[in-house]
CSV table of C-alpha atoms and ligand atoms in Angstrom, one decimal:
chain,number,residue,atom,x,y,z
L,1,UNK,CA,0.0,0.0,0.0
L,2,UNK,CA,1.4,3.4,-0.9
L,3,UNK,CA,2.1,5.8,2.0
L,4,UNK,CA,0.1,9.0,2.4
L,5,UNK,CA,1.7,12.0,0.8
L,6,UNK,CA,2.7,15.2,2.6
L,7,UNK,CA,4.3,18.5,1.7
L,8,UNK,CA,7.1,20.0,3.7
L,9,UNK,CA,6.7,23.6,2.6
L,10,UNK,CA,10.1,24.9,3.7
L,11,UNK,CA,13.6,23.5,4.3
L,12,UNK,CA,13.6,22.1,7.9
L,13,UNK,CA,15.9,20.3,10.3
L,14,UNK,CA,16.9,16.9,8.8
L,15,UNK,CA,15.8,15.2,12.0
L,16,UNK,CA,12.2,16.1,11.1
L,17,UNK,CA,12.5,14.6,7.6
L,18,UNK,CA,14.0,11.4,9.1
L,19,UNK,CA,11.1,11.2,11.4
L,20,UNK,CA,8.5,11.7,8.7
L,21,UNK,CA,10.0,9.5,6.0
L,22,UNK,CA,9.0,6.0,7.4
L,23,UNK,CA,5.4,7.1,7.4
L,24,UNK,CA,4.8,9.3,4.4
L,25,UNK,CA,5.7,10.0,0.7
L,26,UNK,CA,7.4,13.4,1.1
L,27,UNK,CA,7.7,16.3,-1.2
L,28,UNK,CA,10.2,18.6,0.4
L,29,UNK,CA,11.7,22.0,-0.4
L,30,UNK,CA,15.5,21.5,0.2
L,31,UNK,CA,16.3,24.8,-1.6
L,32,UNK,CA,14.0,26.7,0.8
L,33,UNK,CA,12.3,28.4,-2.1
L,34,UNK,CA,9.5,30.9,-1.2
L,35,UNK,CA,6.6,29.5,-3.2
L,36,UNK,CA,3.8,31.8,-4.4
L,37,UNK,CA,0.3,30.9,-3.2
L,38,UNK,CA,-0.4,29.3,-6.6
L,39,UNK,CA,2.7,27.2,-6.4
L,40,UNK,CA,1.8,26.1,-2.9
L,41,UNK,CA,-1.7,25.2,-4.0
L,42,UNK,CA,-0.3,23.2,-6.9
L,43,UNK,CA,2.1,21.4,-4.7
L,44,UNK,CA,-0.6,20.6,-2.2
L,45,UNK,CA,-2.6,18.6,-4.8
L,46,UNK,CA,-2.8,15.0,-3.6
L,47,UNK,CA,-1.3,15.8,-0.2
L,48,UNK,CA,-3.1,14.9,3.0
L,49,UNK,CA,-0.7,16.9,5.2
L,50,UNK,CA,1.4,20.0,5.1
L,51,UNK,CA,4.3,20.9,7.3
L,52,UNK,CA,4.1,24.7,7.3
L,53,UNK,CA,6.5,27.3,8.7
L,54,UNK,CA,4.1,29.8,10.0
L,55,UNK,CA,4.3,32.0,6.8
L,56,UNK,CA,1.8,30.2,4.5
L,57,UNK,CA,-1.7,31.6,4.5
L,58,UNK,CA,-4.2,28.7,5.0
L,59,UNK,CA,-7.7,30.0,4.4
L,60,UNK,CA,-11.1,28.9,3.0
L,61,UNK,CA,-10.1,29.7,-0.6
L,62,UNK,CA,-6.9,27.6,-0.4
L,63,UNK,CA,-8.7,24.7,1.3
L,64,UNK,CA,-11.4,24.7,-1.3
L,65,UNK,CA,-8.7,24.0,-3.9
L,66,UNK,CA,-7.0,21.3,-1.8
L,67,UNK,CA,-9.8,18.9,-1.1
L,68,UNK,CA,-7.5,16.1,0.1
L,69,UNK,CA,-5.7,18.1,2.7
L,70,UNK,CA,-6.4,17.0,6.3
L,71,UNK,CA,-3.9,18.7,8.5
L,72,UNK,CA,-1.5,21.7,8.5
L,73,UNK,CA,1.2,21.6,11.1
L,74,UNK,CA,2.9,24.9,11.8
L,75,UNK,CA,6.5,24.9,13.0
L,76,UNK,CA,5.8,28.0,15.1
L,77,UNK,CA,3.9,28.8,18.2
L,78,UNK,CA,2.2,31.7,16.3
L,79,UNK,CA,-0.5,30.7,13.9
L,80,UNK,CA,-1.8,34.0,12.5
L,81,UNK,CA,-1.2,32.4,9.0
L,82,UNK,CA,-4.1,30.0,9.8
L,83,UNK,CA,-7.8,30.9,9.4
L,84,UNK,CA,-8.8,28.5,12.2
L,85,UNK,CA,-12.5,28.9,11.6
L,86,UNK,CA,-12.1,28.1,7.9
L,87,UNK,CA,-9.9,25.1,8.7
L,88,UNK,CA,-12.4,23.8,11.2
L,89,UNK,CA,-15.3,24.3,8.8
L,90,UNK,CA,-13.4,22.5,6.1
L,91,UNK,CA,-12.5,19.6,8.5
L,92,UNK,CA,-8.8,20.4,8.5
L,93,UNK,CA,-6.7,20.0,11.7
L,94,UNK,CA,-4.5,22.9,12.6
L,95,UNK,CA,-1.5,22.4,15.0
L,96,UNK,CA,1.3,24.7,16.2
L,97,UNK,CA,4.5,24.2,18.1
L,98,UNK,CA,4.1,25.6,21.6
L,99,UNK,CA,6.2,25.1,24.8
L,100,UNK,CA,9.4,23.9,23.1
L,101,UNK,CA,10.4,27.5,22.3
L,102,UNK,CA,9.2,29.2,25.4
L,103,UNK,CA,12.5,29.6,27.2
L,104,UNK,CA,14.6,30.3,24.1
L,105,UNK,CA,12.1,33.1,23.0
L,106,UNK,CA,12.1,34.6,26.5
L,107,UNK,CA,15.9,34.6,26.4
L,108,UNK,CA,15.6,36.6,23.1
L,109,UNK,CA,13.2,39.1,24.7
L,110,UNK,CA,15.8,39.7,27.4
L,111,UNK,CA,18.6,39.9,24.9
L,112,UNK,CA,16.8,42.7,23.0
L,113,UNK,CA,15.7,44.4,26.2
L,114,UNK,CA,19.3,44.6,27.5
L,115,UNK,CA,20.8,45.5,24.2
L,116,UNK,CA,18.3,48.3,23.8
L,117,UNK,CA,18.5,49.7,27.3
L,118,UNK,CA,22.3,49.7,27.2
L,119,UNK,CA,22.5,50.8,23.6
L,120,UNK,CA,24.7,47.9,22.5
L,121,UNK,CA,24.1,48.1,18.8
L,122,UNK,CA,24.7,51.8,18.7
L,123,UNK,CA,27.8,51.4,21.0
L,124,UNK,CA,29.3,48.8,18.7
L,125,UNK,CA,28.7,50.8,15.6
L,126,UNK,CA,30.3,53.8,17.3
L,127,UNK,CA,33.4,51.7,18.2
L,128,UNK,CA,33.6,50.1,14.7
L,129,UNK,CA,33.4,53.5,13.1
L,130,UNK,CA,36.5,54.5,15.0
L,131,UNK,CA,34.7,57.2,17.0
L,132,UNK,CA,35.8,56.1,20.4
L,133,UNK,CA,38.8,58.4,21.2
L,134,UNK,CA,38.4,58.7,25.0
L,135,UNK,CA,36.2,57.8,27.9
L,136,UNK,CA,33.7,60.5,28.9
L,137,UNK,CA,31.2,60.6,31.7
L,138,UNK,CA,28.2,60.8,29.4
L,139,UNK,CA,29.2,58.5,26.6
L,140,UNK,CA,26.3,56.3,25.5
L,141,UNK,CA,24.3,56.5,28.7
L,142,UNK,CA,21.5,54.0,28.9
L,143,UNK,CA,18.7,53.0,31.2
L,144,UNK,CA,19.1,50.5,34.1
L,145,UNK,CA,17.6,47.0,33.9
L,146,UNK,CA,18.0,45.8,37.5
L,147,UNK,CA,15.3,47.1,39.8
L,148,UNK,CA,13.4,48.7,36.9
L,149,UNK,CA,9.7,48.2,36.1
L,150,UNK,CA,9.2,45.6,33.4
L,151,UNK,CA,5.8,45.9,31.6
L,152,UNK,CA,4.8,42.8,29.7
L,153,UNK,CA,1.9,43.0,27.2
L,154,UNK,CA,0.6,39.5,26.7
L,155,UNK,CA,1.0,37.0,29.6
L,156,UNK,CA,0.9,33.6,28.1
L,157,UNK,CA,3.7,31.0,28.4
L,158,UNK,CA,6.4,33.2,26.9
L,159,UNK,CA,5.3,36.3,28.8
L,160,UNK,CA,5.5,34.4,32.1
L,161,UNK,CA,9.0,33.1,31.2
L,162,UNK,CA,10.0,36.7,30.6
L,163,UNK,CA,8.4,37.8,33.9
L,164,UNK,CA,10.4,35.1,35.8
L,165,UNK,CA,13.6,36.3,34.3
L,166,UNK,CA,12.9,39.9,35.2
L,167,UNK,CA,11.6,39.3,38.7
L,168,UNK,CA,14.0,36.6,39.9
L,169,UNK,CA,17.0,37.4,37.8
L,170,UNK,CA,17.1,41.2,37.8
L,171,UNK,CA,15.0,42.1,40.8
L,172,UNK,CA,12.6,43.9,38.5
L,173,UNK,CA,9.1,45.1,39.4
L,174,UNK,CA,7.0,43.2,36.9
L,175,UNK,CA,3.6,44.5,35.7
L,176,UNK,CA,1.6,43.0,32.9
L,177,UNK,CA,-1.6,43.4,30.9
L,178,UNK,CA,-3.4,40.6,29.2
L,179,UNK,CA,-6.9,39.7,27.9
L,180,UNK,CA,-7.5,37.9,31.2
L,181,UNK,CA,-5.8,38.2,34.5
L,182,UNK,CA,-3.7,35.3,35.7
L,183,UNK,CA,-4.9,33.4,38.8
L,184,UNK,CA,-3.4,34.5,42.1
L,185,UNK,CA,-1.1,31.5,42.4
L,186,UNK,CA,0.5,32.0,39.0
L,187,UNK,CA,0.9,35.8,39.6
L,188,UNK,CA,2.7,34.9,42.8
L,189,UNK,CA,5.0,32.4,41.1
L,190,UNK,CA,6.0,34.8,38.3
L,191,UNK,CA,5.9,37.8,40.6
L,192,UNK,CA,3.8,39.9,38.3
L,193,UNK,CA,1.0,42.4,39.0
L,194,UNK,CA,-1.9,43.0,36.6
L,195,UNK,CA,-2.4,46.6,35.5
L,196,UNK,CA,-4.5,48.3,32.7
L,197,UNK,CA,-2.9,48.7,29.3
L,198,UNK,CA,-2.6,52.5,29.9
L,199,UNK,CA,-0.9,52.1,33.3
L,200,UNK,CA,1.5,49.6,31.7
L,201,UNK,CA,2.7,52.1,29.2
L,202,UNK,CA,2.9,54.9,31.8
L,203,UNK,CA,4.7,52.9,34.5
L,204,UNK,CA,7.1,50.6,32.6
L,205,UNK,CA,10.7,51.4,32.2
L,206,UNK,CA,10.9,48.5,29.7
L,207,UNK,CA,7.9,47.3,27.7
L,208,UNK,CA,7.9,43.8,26.0
L,209,UNK,CA,5.3,42.8,23.5
L,210,UNK,CA,4.3,39.1,23.4
L,211,UNK,CA,0.7,39.3,22.3
L,212,UNK,CA,-0.6,36.8,19.7
L,213,UNK,CA,-1.2,38.7,16.5
L,214,UNK,CA,-4.7,38.9,15.0
L,215,UNK,CA,-6.8,41.6,13.5
L,216,UNK,CA,-7.8,42.5,17.0
L,217,UNK,CA,-4.2,43.1,18.1
L,218,UNK,CA,-3.2,45.0,14.9
L,219,UNK,CA,-1.3,48.1,15.9
L,220,UNK,CA,-2.0,47.5,19.5
L,221,UNK,CA,0.9,49.9,20.1
L,222,UNK,CA,0.4,53.1,18.2
L,223,UNK,CA,1.1,56.8,18.7
L,224,UNK,CA,-1.2,57.1,21.7
L,225,UNK,CA,0.4,54.2,23.6
L,226,UNK,CA,4.0,55.4,22.8
L,227,UNK,CA,3.0,58.9,24.0
L,228,UNK,CA,2.3,57.5,27.4
L,229,UNK,CA,5.9,56.1,27.8
L,230,UNK,CA,8.7,57.6,29.8
L,231,UNK,CA,11.5,59.3,27.8
L,232,UNK,CA,14.0,56.8,29.3
L,233,UNK,CA,11.8,53.8,28.5
L,234,UNK,CA,12.4,51.1,25.9
L,235,UNK,CA,10.1,48.8,24.0
L,236,UNK,CA,10.8,45.3,22.6
L,237,UNK,CA,8.7,43.4,20.1
L,238,UNK,CA,9.2,39.6,19.8
L,239,UNK,CA,5.6,38.9,18.8
L,240,UNK,CA,4.6,40.0,15.3
L,241,UNK,CA,5.5,43.1,13.5
L,242,UNK,CA,1.9,44.1,13.0
L,243,UNK,CA,1.5,44.7,16.8
L,244,UNK,CA,3.3,48.1,16.4
L,245,UNK,CA,2.5,51.0,14.2
L,246,UNK,CA,6.1,51.2,12.9
L,247,UNK,CA,5.7,54.7,11.4
L,248,UNK,CA,4.6,56.0,14.8
L,249,UNK,CA,7.4,54.2,16.5
L,250,UNK,CA,10.0,55.5,14.1
L,251,UNK,CA,8.7,59.1,14.6
L,252,UNK,CA,8.9,58.8,18.4
L,253,UNK,CA,12.4,57.3,18.3
L,254,UNK,CA,13.6,60.0,15.8
L,255,UNK,CA,12.4,62.6,18.2
L,256,UNK,CA,13.9,60.8,21.2
L,257,UNK,CA,10.5,60.6,22.9
L,258,UNK,CA,11.6,57.2,24.2
L,259,UNK,CA,15.2,55.8,24.7
L,260,UNK,CA,15.0,53.0,22.2
L,261,UNK,CA,13.3,49.9,20.7
L,262,UNK,CA,14.4,46.3,20.2
L,263,UNK,CA,12.6,44.7,17.3
L,264,UNK,CA,12.8,41.0,16.1
L,265,UNK,CA,9.7,41.2,14.0
L,266,UNK,CA,8.5,43.6,11.3
L,267,UNK,CA,5.2,44.3,9.6
L,268,UNK,CA,6.5,43.7,6.1
L,269,UNK,CA,9.3,41.4,7.0
L,270,UNK,CA,11.8,40.6,5.5
L,271,UNK,CA,11.4,44.2,4.3
L,272,UNK,CA,12.2,46.7,7.0
L,273,UNK,CA,10.5,50.1,7.3
L,274,UNK,CA,13.2,52.6,6.1
L,275,UNK,CA,12.2,54.9,8.9
L,276,UNK,CA,13.5,52.3,11.4
L,277,UNK,CA,16.7,51.5,9.4
L,278,UNK,CA,17.7,55.1,9.5
L,279,UNK,CA,17.7,55.2,13.3
L,280,UNK,CA,20.6,54.6,15.8
L,281,UNK,CA,18.4,54.0,18.8
L,282,UNK,CA,16.8,50.7,17.6
L,283,UNK,CA,18.2,47.2,17.8
L,284,UNK,CA,17.1,45.1,14.8
L,285,UNK,CA,17.3,41.4,14.5
L,286,UNK,CA,15.8,39.2,11.7
L,287,UNK,CA,13.1,37.2,13.5
L,288,UNK,CA,15.4,35.0,15.4
L,289,UNK,CA,13.4,34.6,18.6
L,290,UNK,CA,13.3,30.8,18.5
L,291,UNK,CA,16.6,30.4,16.7
L,292,UNK,CA,18.7,28.2,18.9
L,293,UNK,CA,19.9,24.9,17.4
L,294,UNK,CA,18.1,22.7,20.0
L,295,UNK,CA,14.9,24.7,20.0
L,296,UNK,CA,14.6,24.8,16.2
L,297,UNK,CA,15.1,21.0,16.2
L,298,UNK,CA,12.5,20.5,18.9
L,299,UNK,CA,10.0,22.7,16.9
L,300,UNK,CA,10.5,20.7,13.8
L,301,UNK,CA,10.2,17.4,15.7
L,302,UNK,CA,7.0,18.6,17.2
L,303,UNK,CA,5.5,19.6,13.9
L,304,UNK,CA,6.5,16.2,12.5
L,305,UNK,CA,4.9,14.5,15.5
L,306,UNK,CA,1.7,16.4,14.9
L,307,UNK,CA,1.6,15.0,11.3
L,308,UNK,CA,2.4,11.5,12.5
L,309,UNK,CA,0.0,11.8,15.4
L,310,UNK,CA,-3.0,12.9,13.4
L,311,UNK,CA,-2.5,11.1,10.1
L,312,UNK,CA,-1.2,7.8,11.5
L,313,UNK,CA,-2.4,7.5,15.1
L,314,UNK,CA,-5.5,9.6,14.9
L,315,UNK,CA,-4.6,12.3,17.4
L,316,UNK,CA,-2.5,15.5,17.0
L,317,UNK,CA,-0.1,16.3,19.9
L,318,UNK,CA,-0.8,20.1,20.1
L,319,UNK,CA,-4.1,20.7,18.3
L,320,UNK,CA,-5.5,24.2,17.7
L,321,UNK,CA,-9.0,23.0,16.7
L,322,UNK,CA,-11.2,20.0,16.8
L,323,UNK,CA,-12.5,19.6,13.2
L,324,UNK,CA,-14.8,16.9,12.1
L,325,UNK,CA,-12.4,15.0,9.8
L,326,UNK,CA,-12.8,15.5,6.0
W,1,8YV,C1,9.2,31.6,13.9
W,1,8YV,C2,7.8,32.4,15.7
W,1,8YV,O1,8.1,32.0,13.3
W,1,8YV,O2,7.0,30.4,16.7
W,1,8YV,C3,6.8,31.5,16.2
W,1,8YV,O3,5.6,32.0,16.3
W,1,8YV,O4,7.6,33.6,15.4
W,1,8YV,C4,9.2,31.9,15.4
W,1,8YV,O5,9.5,30.9,16.2
W,1,8YV,C5,9.4,30.3,13.5
W,1,8YV,O6,10.6,29.8,13.9
W,1,8YV,C6,9.3,30.1,12.0
W,1,8YV,O7,9.2,28.8,11.7
């Protein structure tokens, strides 16, 4: 009997391919080409499963053209590329890759927070440009991290891991805002206090965004929120670019209304808003939040296990919906 066919839409860790191969006929993308939507739809013909990276838009129109598709397994915790309602209605299982990247991504939030507050990118550029001629008392002064107020917008697993680092590692006063308040026991463990969104922007010395991206959270940080921030404050985004109005942020940074920003994600990535590129007081990284070797391997393995779990054993490991199978 021939094995079910699946599409691995991007180049992935070889361990994931090795895991999938005994169970499936695989079409892979070893050159890591970025396929157009039409190419993706063409390649999905005859496939029962898709290993997706988090960038492929899966919606009703695509599903209507891919009648054999039963599951899309994202190798990312974010799933704003999925129209979950459309997938459920079409009988298609959606899965993501949570938990395995929590600590690595929280590390990255702190990396950016510290680099931004202590102006590390700007300082290195200054040194490399040969501008460092002498020590001076006011050279590249930043904001403190220890003992400062850390404001976390979005308090899921990654937000909580960031809170633990701030509170326990750096003695920070941690405040957060989220759709729903954590229970008292969890608040006590992560040492974080719930505040309104407005108070978070007013009180925080360092703001970190880890809100899931959806139409509801589009530009959740715009000129009005930035205007509430202290002139010495920083903002870090490790969620999705669309959470921030980048033009408003660039304008505030250019006018030194806040100290700096650390951005790992961008609205039009991999294209970067030219207003941001022109600035010194922003630390820019190319969406590497989960990019440690072991974590990327674990994410790929989990996506593979979701495909094997659902298509071979009848149950996904980390399901996002409960569709009636096609
Ligand atoms: C990358 C992420 O998207 O998990 C997410 O939601 O943003 C990142 O981990 C992922 O690594 C791309 O495959």
